[in-house]
Amino acid sequence: MSIHGANGLRSAPGIAKSVDATAEATGSLFRYVREHIKEAYLLFPLSAVLLLLAIWSATLYFIRLEQTRAQRNAATVSLEIGATYEAQMLRAVREIDQTLKLVKYAYEAEGERNPLPRLKERALLPPPLLFDVSVVSPDGGLVASTRASETGNISDPDELQTLRHNDTLSISRPWKDPLTGEWRLRFSRRLNAANGTFSGIVRVEVDAAYFVSSYDASKLGDQGVLGLLGTDGLFRVQRTGESVLAGDSVDYAALVPDTEDTQALLLTNSWDGVRRYTSARQLYDFPLAVIVGLSEEEQLAAVTRQAHTYLWRAATGSLLLVLLVGLLSRMSWQLAQSRLQAAEAKVAYAERVEYLAYHDGLTALPNRSLFSKLLIQNIQEASRYHRQLAVLFLDLDRFKQINDTLGHDAGDQLLQEVAVRLKACVRASDTVARLGGDEFVILLPELSEDTYVATTAQKILSAVARPFNLRGKEFRVTASIGISIFAQDGLDEQTLKKNADIAMYQAKQRGKNNFQFYSEKLNAESLERQTLEIGLRHALERNEFRLHYQAKRDIRSGQITGMEALLRWEHPDLGLVAPMQFIPVAEETGLIVPIGKWVLRTACLQNVAWQQQGLPHLGIAVNLTARQFVDEHLLTDLATILADTGMDARLLELEIAESLLMQDVKKALQVLTGLKKLNVRIAIDDFGTGYSSLSALKQFPLDAIKIDRSFIRDVANATEDKALTEAIITMGRTLSLTVVAQGVETKEQADFLRDNACDEFQGFYFNKPVPADQFKVLLQAQTARPTRDS
Ligand SMILES: Nc1nc2c(ncn2[C@@H]2O[C@H](COP(=O)(O)O[C@H]3[C@@H](O)[C@H](n4cnc5c(=O)[nH]c(N)nc54)O[C@@H]3COP(=O)(O)O)[C@@H](O)[C@H]2O)c(=O)[nH]1
């Protein structure tokens, strides 16, 4: 707050505020001007203001100059006229006084009672047209006069009274002649008798206009004044233009300077209120002063007109300049604005481009690039301050299914909702990003508590698991999360992301809807899986797959009744890879579909080849996985393969796991019916593990069941397994299905199955899976010498 005044009084807060605000506004204005001074829209007006200042300064200067000159001139003229007028009046009054003195002399010295005729005769009197000379008795009676007939007021008691006691020149008050209406003046002197007593007066009467007859309108104008003022302050006569007046009273002392130095003063004349350059001079020896006045308005009229012309021109010029500058400034402003707008649009565009470069268009979350940058920054900080951070890799578990069944719009809606839920689960300082598809990644830069990561991961799982409302229906998805921690699981961005991905994969493997922390063990598994996956992608084209064949034998005769084609992968580095290792990877990646087609085609070709070689026409079984089973092209592909290879469909058996059929009975029935129409045989694989209902089994168009190896393993000893195996065989027989026991490894197992009327065996006890050439030998041997196992 500011303190004003020496008394230390503080100003009121409101005033101080408004002063501050004004100062601030002024400061901002100056700053703005300073920053934009080079802009034409400011430069033009500023230059124009300077130019206007110059124009108006010059105009006003010249006007003032001319006014001063005119004023001086008016004063000078007033003085000059005054000097001339003074001389005229002095002469006129002196002449009048001379006449009075002459008559007085004639009266007193020569004793003439009426000297007027003699003096007139000798032409010593002034012209009678203008002057009336009279002799008046002490009582005011007219003794003699040059006027033919004396009219009007001939006796003036004041005048008589004054001269009775004084022997001076008396000048009367002006009086108006009642006959002519003209103002008149009388000049008188005392007449003495021989003994010196008052004997009357001699008088000269004059038309007052005589004294202002020198009024020259060319010099004095219409409003000038010429006047004869008595020392008593009474105008004896005054003339303005054609108007002759008398009798006005003024302050003599104020009007007539008591000095030799006469000046013309600009005064408002009290008798008519007109401002005039007024000069006044007292007449030497007489109680009179001459007054000359030049009207200010008239004297300055020309200058005023000139000034108006100057002002008009300056105003016109200023207006034109303002208009021109206004126009130029406006154009320049518009140009600057459009430049500014273009620049702003450019900046906005750049910002938009940058935003798009770093954000996901669907969820508005940071994208992969931005996440990488943030992760790198946070790793640097965590490293500097010896802190931990966590990267959570999240993948939705059933997203593809929702996308496929509900469409991409619903999928997008789901992803947006997931993004919102994820953000709600973390702190503002954490980062949620979308990498693409249904993959999200979360950065927890500060792990305040040991349990924070796990708590957050669990919170996320719960949030995602809550139902989503898509297209008016409730849907549920789950998520799998992999977690890597800096610095224990990686020191750089790539490693942390990769390890979180590995952990996420493990979470998927472990049943989904869970989270896993990265570990070295996980890494090893992941590496192996990666190696397999990479190799699998090229295995077909590199012709690395082989088929081995395992015999199925009749339980009584021991004759080979058929065979199962089993896939093998000859990996260039890993050697022969077992199907249990690579088939799950092929299933997950979808590679099982082309690989499965290759198996079907190869098995059929081989079977047809053996038939053509004269070997027995035996059935051949091929396994189908879940993905193959639901593949929409399965039936057409199969029909094509059968047609291409010339394989008898009735000799081809497809083995489908019981658990797979039971997942979706309706769908299974639909596919099995289609397969059946192609005349292929259908066998339920791993029977006993899938908890089939009898009603479902009855619906399916089946040909065989293969009792799962786990029952056979202890069938000779375990009572429960015996009972179950017996029950399965009975059920198979009831449904008229061929019952095959798989995984038979011992004589005891074979005996038990034979005793319980199982139809066929398959297992190492008889044959292991072998390559085609070796299996051919088996077939040839059987053709030559039928065998019997008993
Ligand atoms: N979709 C496809 N699945 C296939 C294909 N080839 C194989 N598989 C599946 O891989 C699983 C493992 O097969 P594999 O390692 O070949 O094992 C088979 C036999 O070697 C094994 N077997 C046979 N007799 C015995 C035995 O006495 N003891 C014992 N421990 N193992 C034995 O059983 C496997 C065949 O089982 P099954 O298919 O249930 O008849 C396997 O589950 C195959 O399904 C393929 O081309 N496509």
mmCIF file of C-alpha atoms and ligand atoms in Angstrom, residues 546-548 550 564-568 578-580 582-583 587 592 595-596 599-600 622-625 628 655 685-686 706 708-709 713 742-746 749 762-769, ligand 1:
data_model
loop_
_atom_site.group_PDB
_atom_site.id
_atom_site.type_symbol
_atom_site.label_atom_id
_atom_site.label_comp_id
_atom_site.label_asym_id
_atom_site.label_seq_id
_atom_site.Cartn_x
_atom_site.Cartn_y
_atom_site.Cartn_z
ATOM 1 C CA ARG A 546 6.805 -84.975 -40.438
ATOM 2 C CA LEU A 547 4.061 -87.434 -39.685
ATOM 3 C CA HIS A 548 4.570 -90.517 -37.569
ATOM 4 C CA GLN A 550 0.920 -95.375 -34.561
ATOM 5 C CA GLU A 564 -3.184 -92.510 -35.955
ATOM 6 C CA ALA A 565 -1.169 -89.819 -37.714
ATOM 7 C CA LEU A 566 0.931 -87.894 -35.199
ATOM 8 C CA LEU A 567 2.761 -84.705 -36.023
ATOM 9 C CA ARG A 568 6.496 -84.234 -35.476
ATOM 10 C CA ALA A 578 7.260 -83.129 -29.573
ATOM 11 C CA PRO A 579 3.729 -81.952 -30.378
ATOM 12 C CA MET A 580 2.941 -81.246 -26.712
ATOM 13 C CA PHE A 582 4.625 -76.751 -30.077
ATOM 14 C CA ILE A 583 0.942 -77.505 -30.644
ATOM 15 C CA GLU A 587 -3.033 -73.146 -31.304
ATOM 16 C CA ILE A 592 -2.526 -74.713 -36.172
ATOM 17 C CA ILE A 595 -0.473 -76.834 -40.101
ATOM 18 C CA GLY A 596 -3.584 -78.998 -39.491
ATOM 19 C CA VAL A 599 -1.438 -82.914 -41.618
ATOM 20 C CA LEU A 600 -4.809 -83.908 -43.115
ATOM 21 C CA VAL A 622 -6.067 -87.320 -37.420
ATOM 22 C CA ASN A 623 -6.344 -85.045 -34.348
ATOM 23 C CA LEU A 624 -8.205 -81.728 -34.377
ATOM 24 C CA THR A 625 -7.667 -78.939 -31.830
ATOM 25 C CA GLN A 628 -9.334 -76.295 -36.042
ATOM 26 C CA GLU A 655 -10.236 -87.331 -33.190
ATOM 27 C CA ASP A 685 -10.411 -88.480 -27.856
ATOM 28 C CA ASP A 686 -9.265 -88.628 -24.223
ATOM 29 C CA LYS A 706 -10.840 -93.495 -27.103
ATOM 30 C CA ASP A 708 -8.044 -91.684 -21.905
ATOM 31 C CA ARG A 709 -4.594 -92.918 -21.077
ATOM 32 C CA ARG A 713 -2.405 -96.518 -16.635
ATOM 33 C CA GLN A 742 -5.102 -95.663 -25.685
ATOM 34 C CA GLY A 743 -1.820 -95.685 -23.848
ATOM 35 C CA VAL A 744 -1.667 -99.460 -23.423
ATOM 36 C CA GLU A 745 1.834 -100.189 -22.230
ATOM 37 C CA THR A 746 1.658 -103.568 -20.475
ATOM 38 C CA GLN A 749 -3.502 -103.673 -19.263
ATOM 39 C CA GLN A 762 -3.265 -98.405 -29.064
ATOM 40 C CA GLY A 763 -0.080 -98.041 -27.138
ATOM 41 C CA PHE A 764 3.585 -98.632 -26.749
ATOM 42 C CA TYR A 765 2.955 -102.218 -25.704
ATOM 43 C CA PHE A 766 2.345 -102.949 -29.388
ATOM 44 C CA ASN A 767 3.781 -100.089 -31.358
ATOM 45 C CA LYS A 768 5.206 -96.680 -30.826
ATOM 46 C CA PRO A 769 4.508 -93.924 -33.398
HETATM 47 N N1 LIG B 1 -4.146 -81.481 -33.694
HETATM 48 C C1 LIG B 1 -3.174 -82.324 -33.698
HETATM 49 N N2 LIG B 1 -2.743 -82.864 -32.564
HETATM 50 C C2 LIG B 1 -1.752 -83.711 -32.619
HETATM 51 C C3 LIG B 1 -1.177 -84.057 -33.823
HETATM 52 N N3 LIG B 1 -0.197 -84.957 -33.548
HETATM 53 C C4 LIG B 1 -0.209 -85.110 -32.245
HETATM 54 N N4 LIG B 1 -1.141 -84.382 -31.670
HETATM 55 C C5 LIG B 1 -1.449 -84.268 -30.282
HETATM 56 O O1 LIG B 1 -0.306 -84.129 -29.589
HETATM 57 C C6 LIG B 1 -0.413 -84.826 -28.383
HETATM 58 C C7 LIG B 1 0.859 -85.568 -28.157
HETATM 59 O O2 LIG B 1 1.071 -86.440 -29.221
HETATM 60 P P1 LIG B 1 2.299 -87.420 -29.231
HETATM 61 O O3 LIG B 1 3.402 -86.825 -28.494
HETATM 62 O O4 LIG B 1 2.455 -87.820 -30.586
HETATM 63 O O5 LIG B 1 1.752 -88.564 -28.373
HETATM 64 C C8 LIG B 1 0.882 -89.498 -28.919
HETATM 65 C C9 LIG B 1 1.455 -90.882 -28.685
HETATM 66 O O6 LIG B 1 2.822 -90.895 -28.896
HETATM 67 C C10 LIG B 1 1.081 -91.100 -27.263
HETATM 68 N N5 LIG B 1 1.035 -92.579 -26.905
HETATM 69 C C11 LIG B 1 0.547 -93.603 -27.622
HETATM 70 N N6 LIG B 1 0.670 -94.781 -26.944
HETATM 71 C C12 LIG B 1 1.229 -94.445 -25.758
HETATM 72 C C13 LIG B 1 1.569 -95.124 -24.637
HETATM 73 O O7 LIG B 1 1.445 -96.414 -24.574
HETATM 74 N N7 LIG B 1 2.123 -94.524 -23.563
HETATM 75 C C14 LIG B 1 2.296 -93.128 -23.610
HETATM 76 N N8 LIG B 1 2.851 -92.519 -22.557
HETATM 77 N N9 LIG B 1 1.971 -92.444 -24.701
HETATM 78 C C15 LIG B 1 1.444 -93.035 -25.726
HETATM 79 O O8 LIG B 1 -0.221 -90.603 -27.164
HETATM 80 C C16 LIG B 1 -0.395 -89.530 -28.100
HETATM 81 C C17 LIG B 1 -1.600 -89.773 -28.906
HETATM 82 O O9 LIG B 1 -2.679 -89.539 -28.110
HETATM 83 P P2 LIG B 1 -4.067 -89.338 -28.722
HETATM 84 O O10 LIG B 1 -3.974 -88.204 -29.748
HETATM 85 O O11 LIG B 1 -4.917 -88.904 -27.594
HETATM 86 O O12 LIG B 1 -4.442 -90.569 -29.327
HETATM 87 C C18 LIG B 1 -1.578 -85.707 -28.470
HETATM 88 O O13 LIG B 1 -2.514 -85.391 -27.507
HETATM 89 C C19 LIG B 1 -2.116 -85.507 -29.798
HETATM 90 O O14 LIG B 1 -3.511 -85.348 -29.747
HETATM 91 C C20 LIG B 1 -1.660 -83.520 -35.000
HETATM 92 O O15 LIG B 1 -1.229 -83.827 -36.110
HETATM 93 N N10 LIG B 1 -2.664 -82.661 -34.910
#
